[in-house]
Short mmCIF file of C-alpha atoms and ligand atoms in Angstrom, two decimals:
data_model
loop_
_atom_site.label_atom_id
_atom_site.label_comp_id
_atom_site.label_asym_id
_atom_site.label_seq_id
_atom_site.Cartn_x
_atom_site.Cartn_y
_atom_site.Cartn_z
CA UNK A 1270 7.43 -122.65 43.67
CA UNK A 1271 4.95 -122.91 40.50
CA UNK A 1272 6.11 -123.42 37.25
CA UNK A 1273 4.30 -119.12 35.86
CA UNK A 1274 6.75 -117.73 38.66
CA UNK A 1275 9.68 -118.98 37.58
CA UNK A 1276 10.60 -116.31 35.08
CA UNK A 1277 10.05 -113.62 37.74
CA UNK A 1278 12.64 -115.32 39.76
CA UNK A 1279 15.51 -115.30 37.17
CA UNK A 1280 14.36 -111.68 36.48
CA UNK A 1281 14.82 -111.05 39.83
CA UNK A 1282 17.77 -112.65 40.37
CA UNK A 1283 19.52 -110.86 37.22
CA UNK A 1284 18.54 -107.69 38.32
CA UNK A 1285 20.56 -108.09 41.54
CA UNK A 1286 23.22 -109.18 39.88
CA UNK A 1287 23.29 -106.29 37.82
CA UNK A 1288 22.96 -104.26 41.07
CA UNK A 1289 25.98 -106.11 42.57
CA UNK A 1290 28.49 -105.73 39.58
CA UNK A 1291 27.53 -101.91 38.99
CA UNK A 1292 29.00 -101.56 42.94
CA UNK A 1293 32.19 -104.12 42.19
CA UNK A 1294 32.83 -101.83 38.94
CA UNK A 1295 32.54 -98.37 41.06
CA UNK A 1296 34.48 -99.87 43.91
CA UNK A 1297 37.36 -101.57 41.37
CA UNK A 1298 37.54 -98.28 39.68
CA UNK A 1299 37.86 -96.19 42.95
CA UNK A 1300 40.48 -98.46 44.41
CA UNK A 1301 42.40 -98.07 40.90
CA UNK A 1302 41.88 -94.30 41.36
CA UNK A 1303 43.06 -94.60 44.93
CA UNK A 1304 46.05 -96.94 43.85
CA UNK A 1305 47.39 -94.63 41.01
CA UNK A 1306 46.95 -91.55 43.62
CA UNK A 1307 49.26 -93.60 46.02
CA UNK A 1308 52.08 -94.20 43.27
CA UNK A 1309 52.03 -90.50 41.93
CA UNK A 1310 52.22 -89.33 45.51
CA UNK A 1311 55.64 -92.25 46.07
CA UNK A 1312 57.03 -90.51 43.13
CA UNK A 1313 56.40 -86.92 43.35
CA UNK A 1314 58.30 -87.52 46.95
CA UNK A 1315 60.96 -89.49 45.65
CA UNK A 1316 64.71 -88.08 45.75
CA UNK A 1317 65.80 -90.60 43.29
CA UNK A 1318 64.31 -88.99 39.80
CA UNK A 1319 64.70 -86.02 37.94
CA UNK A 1320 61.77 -83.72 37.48
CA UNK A 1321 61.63 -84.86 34.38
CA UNK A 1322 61.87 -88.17 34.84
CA UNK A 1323 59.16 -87.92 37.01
CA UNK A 1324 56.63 -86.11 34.23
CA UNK A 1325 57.26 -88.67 32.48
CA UNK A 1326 56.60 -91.69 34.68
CA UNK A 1327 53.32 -89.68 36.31
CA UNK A 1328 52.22 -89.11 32.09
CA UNK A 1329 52.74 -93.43 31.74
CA UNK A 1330 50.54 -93.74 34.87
CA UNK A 1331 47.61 -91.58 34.03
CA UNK A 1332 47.69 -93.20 30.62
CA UNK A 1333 47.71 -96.64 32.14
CA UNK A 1334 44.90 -95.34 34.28
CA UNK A 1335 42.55 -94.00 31.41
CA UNK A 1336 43.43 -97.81 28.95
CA UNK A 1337 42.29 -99.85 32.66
CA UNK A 1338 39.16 -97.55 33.27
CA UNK A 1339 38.43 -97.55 29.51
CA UNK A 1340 38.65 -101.80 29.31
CA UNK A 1341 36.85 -102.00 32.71
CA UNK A 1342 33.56 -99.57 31.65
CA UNK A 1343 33.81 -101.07 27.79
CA UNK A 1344 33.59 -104.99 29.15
CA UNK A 1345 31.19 -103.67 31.50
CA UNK A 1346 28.91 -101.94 29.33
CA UNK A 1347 28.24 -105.00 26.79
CA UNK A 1348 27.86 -107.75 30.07
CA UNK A 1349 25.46 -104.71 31.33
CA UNK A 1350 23.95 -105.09 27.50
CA UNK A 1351 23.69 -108.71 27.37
CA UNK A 1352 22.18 -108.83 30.86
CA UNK A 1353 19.70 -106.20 30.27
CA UNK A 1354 18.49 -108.34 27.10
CA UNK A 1355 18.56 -111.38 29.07
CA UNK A 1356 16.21 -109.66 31.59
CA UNK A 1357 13.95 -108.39 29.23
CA UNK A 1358 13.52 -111.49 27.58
CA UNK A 1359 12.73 -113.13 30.45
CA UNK A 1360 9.80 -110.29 31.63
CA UNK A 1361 8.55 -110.93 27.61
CA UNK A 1362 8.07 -114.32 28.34
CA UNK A 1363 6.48 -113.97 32.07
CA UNK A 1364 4.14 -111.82 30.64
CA UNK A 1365 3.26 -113.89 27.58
CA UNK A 1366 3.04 -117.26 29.85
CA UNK A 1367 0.75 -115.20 32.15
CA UNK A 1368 -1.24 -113.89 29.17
CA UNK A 1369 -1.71 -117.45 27.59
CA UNK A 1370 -2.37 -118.80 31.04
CA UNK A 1371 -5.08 -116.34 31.57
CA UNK A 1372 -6.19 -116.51 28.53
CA UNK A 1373 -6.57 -120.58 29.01
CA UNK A 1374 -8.47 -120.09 31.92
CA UNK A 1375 -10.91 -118.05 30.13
CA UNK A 1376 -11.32 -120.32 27.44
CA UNK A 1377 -12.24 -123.00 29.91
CA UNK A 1378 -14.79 -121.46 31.90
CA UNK A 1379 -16.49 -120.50 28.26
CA UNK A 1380 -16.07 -123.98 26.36
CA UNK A 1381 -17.32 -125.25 30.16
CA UNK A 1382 -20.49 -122.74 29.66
CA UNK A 1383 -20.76 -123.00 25.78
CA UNK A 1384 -20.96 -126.58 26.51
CA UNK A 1385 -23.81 -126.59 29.19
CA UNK A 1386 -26.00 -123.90 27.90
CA UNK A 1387 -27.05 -125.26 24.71
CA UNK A 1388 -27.73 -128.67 26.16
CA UNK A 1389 -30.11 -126.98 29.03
CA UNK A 1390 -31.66 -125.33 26.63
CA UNK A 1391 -32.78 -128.12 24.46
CA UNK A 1392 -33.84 -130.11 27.86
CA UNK A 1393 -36.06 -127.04 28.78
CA UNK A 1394 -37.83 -127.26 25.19
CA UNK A 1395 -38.04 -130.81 24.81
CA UNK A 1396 -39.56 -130.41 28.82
CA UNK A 1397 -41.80 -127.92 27.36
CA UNK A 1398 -43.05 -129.70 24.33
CA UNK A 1399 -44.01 -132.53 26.42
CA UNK A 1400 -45.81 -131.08 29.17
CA UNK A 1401 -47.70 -128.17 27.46
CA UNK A 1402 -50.42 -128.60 24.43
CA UNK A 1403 -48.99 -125.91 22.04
CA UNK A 1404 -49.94 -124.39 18.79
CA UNK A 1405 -48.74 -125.30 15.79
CA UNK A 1406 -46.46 -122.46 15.47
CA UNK A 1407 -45.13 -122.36 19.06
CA UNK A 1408 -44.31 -125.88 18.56
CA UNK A 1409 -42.59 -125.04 14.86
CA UNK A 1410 -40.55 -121.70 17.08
CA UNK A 1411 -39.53 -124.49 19.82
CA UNK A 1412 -37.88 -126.83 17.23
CA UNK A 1413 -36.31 -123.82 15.30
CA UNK A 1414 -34.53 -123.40 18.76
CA UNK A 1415 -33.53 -126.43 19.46
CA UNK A 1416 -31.76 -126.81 15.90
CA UNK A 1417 -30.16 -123.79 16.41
CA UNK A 1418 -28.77 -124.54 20.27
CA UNK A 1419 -27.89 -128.70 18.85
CA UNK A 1420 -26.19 -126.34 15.68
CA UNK A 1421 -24.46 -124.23 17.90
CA UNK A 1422 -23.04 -127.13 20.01
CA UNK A 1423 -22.24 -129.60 16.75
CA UNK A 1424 -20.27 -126.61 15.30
CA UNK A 1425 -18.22 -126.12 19.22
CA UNK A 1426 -17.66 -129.82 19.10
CA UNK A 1427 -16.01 -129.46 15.32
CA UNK A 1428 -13.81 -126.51 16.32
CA UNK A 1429 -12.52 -128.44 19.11
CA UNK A 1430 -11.67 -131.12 17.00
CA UNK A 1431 -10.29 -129.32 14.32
CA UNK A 1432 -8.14 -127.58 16.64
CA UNK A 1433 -6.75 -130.22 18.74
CA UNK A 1434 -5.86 -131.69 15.18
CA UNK A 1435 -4.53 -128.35 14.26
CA UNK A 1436 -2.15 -128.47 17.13
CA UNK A 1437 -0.97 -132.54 16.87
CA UNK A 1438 -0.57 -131.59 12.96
CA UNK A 1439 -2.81 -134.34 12.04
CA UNK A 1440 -5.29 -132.34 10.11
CA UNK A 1441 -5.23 -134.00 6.90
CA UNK A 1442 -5.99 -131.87 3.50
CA UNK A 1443 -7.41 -133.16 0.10
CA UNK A 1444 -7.38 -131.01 -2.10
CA UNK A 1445 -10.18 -131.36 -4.80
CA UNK A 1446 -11.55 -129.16 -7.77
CA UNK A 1447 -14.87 -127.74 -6.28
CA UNK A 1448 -17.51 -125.40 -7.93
CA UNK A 1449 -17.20 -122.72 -5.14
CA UNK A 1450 -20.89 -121.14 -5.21
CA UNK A 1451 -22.32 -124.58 -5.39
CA UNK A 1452 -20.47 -125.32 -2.14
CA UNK A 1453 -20.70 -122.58 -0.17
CA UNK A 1454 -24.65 -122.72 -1.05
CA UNK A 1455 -25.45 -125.69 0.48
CA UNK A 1456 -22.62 -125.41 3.55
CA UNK A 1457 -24.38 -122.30 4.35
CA UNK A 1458 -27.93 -123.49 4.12
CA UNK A 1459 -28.97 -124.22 7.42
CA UNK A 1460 -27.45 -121.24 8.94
CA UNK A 1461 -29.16 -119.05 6.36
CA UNK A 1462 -32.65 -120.93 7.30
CA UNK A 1463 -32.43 -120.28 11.15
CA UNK A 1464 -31.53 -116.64 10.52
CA UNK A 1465 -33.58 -116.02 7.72
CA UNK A 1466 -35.51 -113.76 10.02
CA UNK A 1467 -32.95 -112.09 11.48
CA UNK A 1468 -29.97 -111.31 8.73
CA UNK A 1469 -29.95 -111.18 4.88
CA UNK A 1470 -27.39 -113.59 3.67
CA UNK A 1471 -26.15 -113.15 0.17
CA UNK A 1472 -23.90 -115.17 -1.74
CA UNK A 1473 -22.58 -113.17 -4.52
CA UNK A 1474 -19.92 -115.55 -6.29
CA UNK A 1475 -19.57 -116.29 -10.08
CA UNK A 1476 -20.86 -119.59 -10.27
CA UNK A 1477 -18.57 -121.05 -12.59
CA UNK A 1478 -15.49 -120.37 -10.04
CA UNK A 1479 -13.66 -123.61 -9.17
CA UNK A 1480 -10.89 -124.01 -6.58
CA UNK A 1481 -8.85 -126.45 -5.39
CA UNK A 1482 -9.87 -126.83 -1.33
CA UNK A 1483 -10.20 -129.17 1.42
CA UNK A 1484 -14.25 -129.51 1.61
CA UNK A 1485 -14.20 -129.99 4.79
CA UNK A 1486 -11.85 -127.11 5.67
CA UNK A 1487 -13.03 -125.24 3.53
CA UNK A 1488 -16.90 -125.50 4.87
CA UNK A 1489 -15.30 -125.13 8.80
CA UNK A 1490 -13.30 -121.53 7.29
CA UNK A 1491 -17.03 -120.76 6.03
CA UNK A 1492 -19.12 -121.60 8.91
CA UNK A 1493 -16.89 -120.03 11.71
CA UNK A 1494 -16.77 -116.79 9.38
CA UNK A 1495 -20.15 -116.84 8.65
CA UNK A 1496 -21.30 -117.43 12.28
CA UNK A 1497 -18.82 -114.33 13.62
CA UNK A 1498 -20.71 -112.35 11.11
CA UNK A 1499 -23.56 -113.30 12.40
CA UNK A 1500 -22.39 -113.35 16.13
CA UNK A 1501 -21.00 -109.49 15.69
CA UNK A 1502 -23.53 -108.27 13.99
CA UNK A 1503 -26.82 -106.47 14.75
CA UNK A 1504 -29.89 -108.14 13.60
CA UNK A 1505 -31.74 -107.07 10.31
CA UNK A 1506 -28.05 -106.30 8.63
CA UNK A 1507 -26.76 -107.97 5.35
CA UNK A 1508 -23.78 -110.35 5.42
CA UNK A 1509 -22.52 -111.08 1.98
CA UNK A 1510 -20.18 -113.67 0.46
CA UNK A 1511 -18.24 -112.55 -2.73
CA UNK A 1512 -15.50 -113.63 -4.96
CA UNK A 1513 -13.64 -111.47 -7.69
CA UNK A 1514 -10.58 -112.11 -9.34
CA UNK A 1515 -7.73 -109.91 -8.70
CA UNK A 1516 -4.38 -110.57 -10.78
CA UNK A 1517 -4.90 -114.01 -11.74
CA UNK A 1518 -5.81 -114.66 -7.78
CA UNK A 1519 -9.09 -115.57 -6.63
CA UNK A 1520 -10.64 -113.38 -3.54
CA UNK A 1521 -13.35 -114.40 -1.74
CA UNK A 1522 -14.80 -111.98 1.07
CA UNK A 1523 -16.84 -112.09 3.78
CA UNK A 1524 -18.64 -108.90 4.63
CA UNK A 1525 -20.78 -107.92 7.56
CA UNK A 1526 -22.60 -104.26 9.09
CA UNK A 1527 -21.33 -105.54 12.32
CA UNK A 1528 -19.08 -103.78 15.64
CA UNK A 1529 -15.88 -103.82 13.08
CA UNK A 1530 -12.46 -104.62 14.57
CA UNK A 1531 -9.71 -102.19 15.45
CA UNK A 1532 -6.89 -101.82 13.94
CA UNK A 1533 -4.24 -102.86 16.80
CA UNK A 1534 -6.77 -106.41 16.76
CA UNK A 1535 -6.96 -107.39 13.78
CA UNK A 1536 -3.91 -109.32 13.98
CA UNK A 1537 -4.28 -110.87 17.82
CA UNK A 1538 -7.81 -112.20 17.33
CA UNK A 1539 -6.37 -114.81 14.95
CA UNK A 1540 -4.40 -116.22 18.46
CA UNK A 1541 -5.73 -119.09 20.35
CA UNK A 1542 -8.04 -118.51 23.01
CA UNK A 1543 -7.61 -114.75 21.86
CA UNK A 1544 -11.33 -112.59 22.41
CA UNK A 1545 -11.67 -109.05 22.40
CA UNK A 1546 -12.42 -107.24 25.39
CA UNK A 1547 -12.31 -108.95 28.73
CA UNK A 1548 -14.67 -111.75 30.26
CA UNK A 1549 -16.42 -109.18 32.16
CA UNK A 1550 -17.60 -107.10 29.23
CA UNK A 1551 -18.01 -109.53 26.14
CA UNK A 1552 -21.52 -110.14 25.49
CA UNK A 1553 -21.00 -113.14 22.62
CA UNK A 1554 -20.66 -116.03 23.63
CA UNK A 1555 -17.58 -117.90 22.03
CA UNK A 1556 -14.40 -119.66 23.16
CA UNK A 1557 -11.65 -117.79 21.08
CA UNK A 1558 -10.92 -120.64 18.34
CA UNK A 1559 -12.48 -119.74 15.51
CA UNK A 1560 -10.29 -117.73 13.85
CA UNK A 1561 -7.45 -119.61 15.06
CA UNK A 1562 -8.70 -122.53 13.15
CA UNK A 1563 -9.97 -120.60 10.05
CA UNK A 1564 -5.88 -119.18 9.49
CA UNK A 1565 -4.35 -122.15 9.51
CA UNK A 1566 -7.16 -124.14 7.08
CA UNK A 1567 -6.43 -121.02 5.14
CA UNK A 1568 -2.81 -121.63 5.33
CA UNK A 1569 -2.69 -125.35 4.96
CA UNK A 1570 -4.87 -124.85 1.50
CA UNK A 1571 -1.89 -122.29 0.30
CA UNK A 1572 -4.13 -119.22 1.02
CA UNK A 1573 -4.27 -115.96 2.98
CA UNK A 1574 -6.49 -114.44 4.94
CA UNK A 1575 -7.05 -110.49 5.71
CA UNK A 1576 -9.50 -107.91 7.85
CA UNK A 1577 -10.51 -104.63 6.16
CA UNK A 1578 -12.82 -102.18 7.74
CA UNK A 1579 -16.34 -102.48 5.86
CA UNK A 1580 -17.47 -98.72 4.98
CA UNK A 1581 -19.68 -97.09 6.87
CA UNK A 1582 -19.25 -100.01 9.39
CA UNK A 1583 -18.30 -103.73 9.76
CA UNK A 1584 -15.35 -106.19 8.68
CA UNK A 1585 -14.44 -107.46 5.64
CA UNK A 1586 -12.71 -110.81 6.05
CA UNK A 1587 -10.90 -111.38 2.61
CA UNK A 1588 -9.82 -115.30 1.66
CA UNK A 1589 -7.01 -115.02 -1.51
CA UNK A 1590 -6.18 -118.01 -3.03
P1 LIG B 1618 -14.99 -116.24 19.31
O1 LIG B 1618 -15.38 -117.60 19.74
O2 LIG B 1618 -14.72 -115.31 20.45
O3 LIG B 1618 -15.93 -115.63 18.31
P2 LIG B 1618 -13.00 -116.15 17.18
O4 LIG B 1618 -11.63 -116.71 17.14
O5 LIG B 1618 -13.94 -116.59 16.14
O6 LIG B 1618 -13.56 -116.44 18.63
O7 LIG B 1618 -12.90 -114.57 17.11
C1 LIG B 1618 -11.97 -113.90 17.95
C2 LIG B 1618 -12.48 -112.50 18.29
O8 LIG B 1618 -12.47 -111.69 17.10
C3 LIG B 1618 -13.92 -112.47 18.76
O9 LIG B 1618 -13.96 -112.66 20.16
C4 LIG B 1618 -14.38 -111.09 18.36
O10 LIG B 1618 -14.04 -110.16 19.34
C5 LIG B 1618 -13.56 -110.78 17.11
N1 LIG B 1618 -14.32 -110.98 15.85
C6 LIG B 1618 -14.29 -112.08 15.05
N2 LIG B 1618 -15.07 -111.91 13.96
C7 LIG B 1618 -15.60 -110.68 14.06
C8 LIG B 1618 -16.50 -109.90 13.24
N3 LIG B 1618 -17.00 -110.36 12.09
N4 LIG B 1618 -16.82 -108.64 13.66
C9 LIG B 1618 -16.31 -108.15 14.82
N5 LIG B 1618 -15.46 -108.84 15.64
C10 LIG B 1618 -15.12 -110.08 15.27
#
């Protein structure tokens, strides 16, 4: 018997039991019924009493009936009560250990893909550049490429990392005084060169903003924000990066023209291994960590992290600290 099934079993198992004691109850209650039927008949028979004396003894047994049937359905109704939330407990947690399991096994076939693809891909253009005598600018598109696929793969590596320190707790955090524009400028600088033909990135921050932040944190919250902007978003759209201050808090936002999120997701897709949509039908590649990561670097550096719809379309991702 696997470990996933277990659950079901108890589930199972308490259901029958519940099954069981509902029939003791109805049979201990008909065999009272039958029992006090037996006694009233003995006494309506009997020569010995008055018929008043009898009244009186048949009222004492009905009532006796009535307190017995009363304490038998009122203990049974809170063990039926505890039961039921025992069993649906235990389908809450089948269901989420299937989900997570599921969800695991999705996450390794991408990170297993996500891992492969960009590697091939920089064999096939390094292959290329060596057998074939190309023009300048081919040869200029071909590296372009291959930064982006060794980018893409650097920035997969990181995420794992972060995470597995995210889940050991060993992720340490420095906090130090940082011109924000200043550092989001040059974290975002090679991302903004490989796209430059494709999206409009514009940093909008007042440049003499300073926080206290992790830098590295901080530039992993940027990237994996700025790259599911990117990753969302149809080409030739603007992503910006703003800050304003809002009641002596600093908000920093990250807006896109992308596929926006729905409202029921906006709070799962910051869960592990979380994607929306199904294997099947997601086109983007990705592996579900991202925004698990970016919440808790949020949370570790005191801050807190929203999703707004973007008007007409698109997410706002909004950082307070
Ligand atoms: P992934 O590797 O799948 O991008 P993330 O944790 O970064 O993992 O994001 C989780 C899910 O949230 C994504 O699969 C995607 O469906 C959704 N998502 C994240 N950012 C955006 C965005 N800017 N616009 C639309 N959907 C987004």
């Amino acid at each position: 018997m696997n470990k996933k099934s277990n659950p079901l079993l108890i589930f199972y198992i308490l259901t029958i039991y519940i099954v069981l004691q509902f029939a003791w109850w109805t049979y201990m209650l008909s065999n009272l019924n039958d029992e006090v039927y037996a006694k009233k008949t003995e006494l309506v028979f009997s020569s010995q009493k008055t018929i008043l004396e009898k009244n009186d003894l048949i009222d004492e047994l009905e009532k006796k009936l009535i307190k017995k049937k009363l304490m038998i359905i009122g203990e049974g109704s809170v063990f039926i009560l505890l039961l039921l939330a025992g069993i649906y407990k235990t389908r809450k947690s089948f269901f989420k250990e299937l989900k997570l399991a599921e969800q695991q096994k999705n996450f390794l076939l991408s990170i297993t893909h996500e891992l492969k693809s960009p590697v091939a891909s920089v064999k096939l253009y390094l292959q290329t550049l060596l057998k074939r005598d190309l023009e300048k600018q081919k040869i200029e598109q071909i590296l372009i490429n291959s930064i982006k696929e060794t980018e893409r793969l650097n920035n997969l590596i990181d995420n794992l990392l972060v995470a597995s320190k995210i889940e050991s707790e060993l992720y340490p955090i420095f906090l130090e005084k940082t011109l924000i524009r200043l550092f989001i400028e040059k974290t975002v600088i090679n991302l903004k060169t490989i796209y430059q033909d494709k999206y409009e990135i514009v940093i909008n921050i007042n440049p003499e903003l300073s926080l206290d932040i992790d830098k590295q944190a901080f530039s992993s919250i940027i990237l994996n924000l700025l790259e599911n902007a990117i990753k969302y978003s149809p080409i030739n759209t603007t992503i910006s990066i703003e800050s304003h201050q809002e009641n002596g808090r600093s908000i920093l936002r990250i807006i896109d023209q992308g596929i926006g999120i729905p409202d029921h997701e906006k709070k799962l897709i910051f869960n592990r291994f979380y994607r929306i949509g199904s294997e099947e039908t997601r086109s983007a590649k990705g592996t579900g960590l991202g925004l698990f990561i970016v919440k808790h670097l949020i949370e570790k550096q005191k801050g807190e992290i929203a999703i707004y719809d973007n008007t007409p379309k698109g997410s706002i991702f909004e950082i307070i600290f």
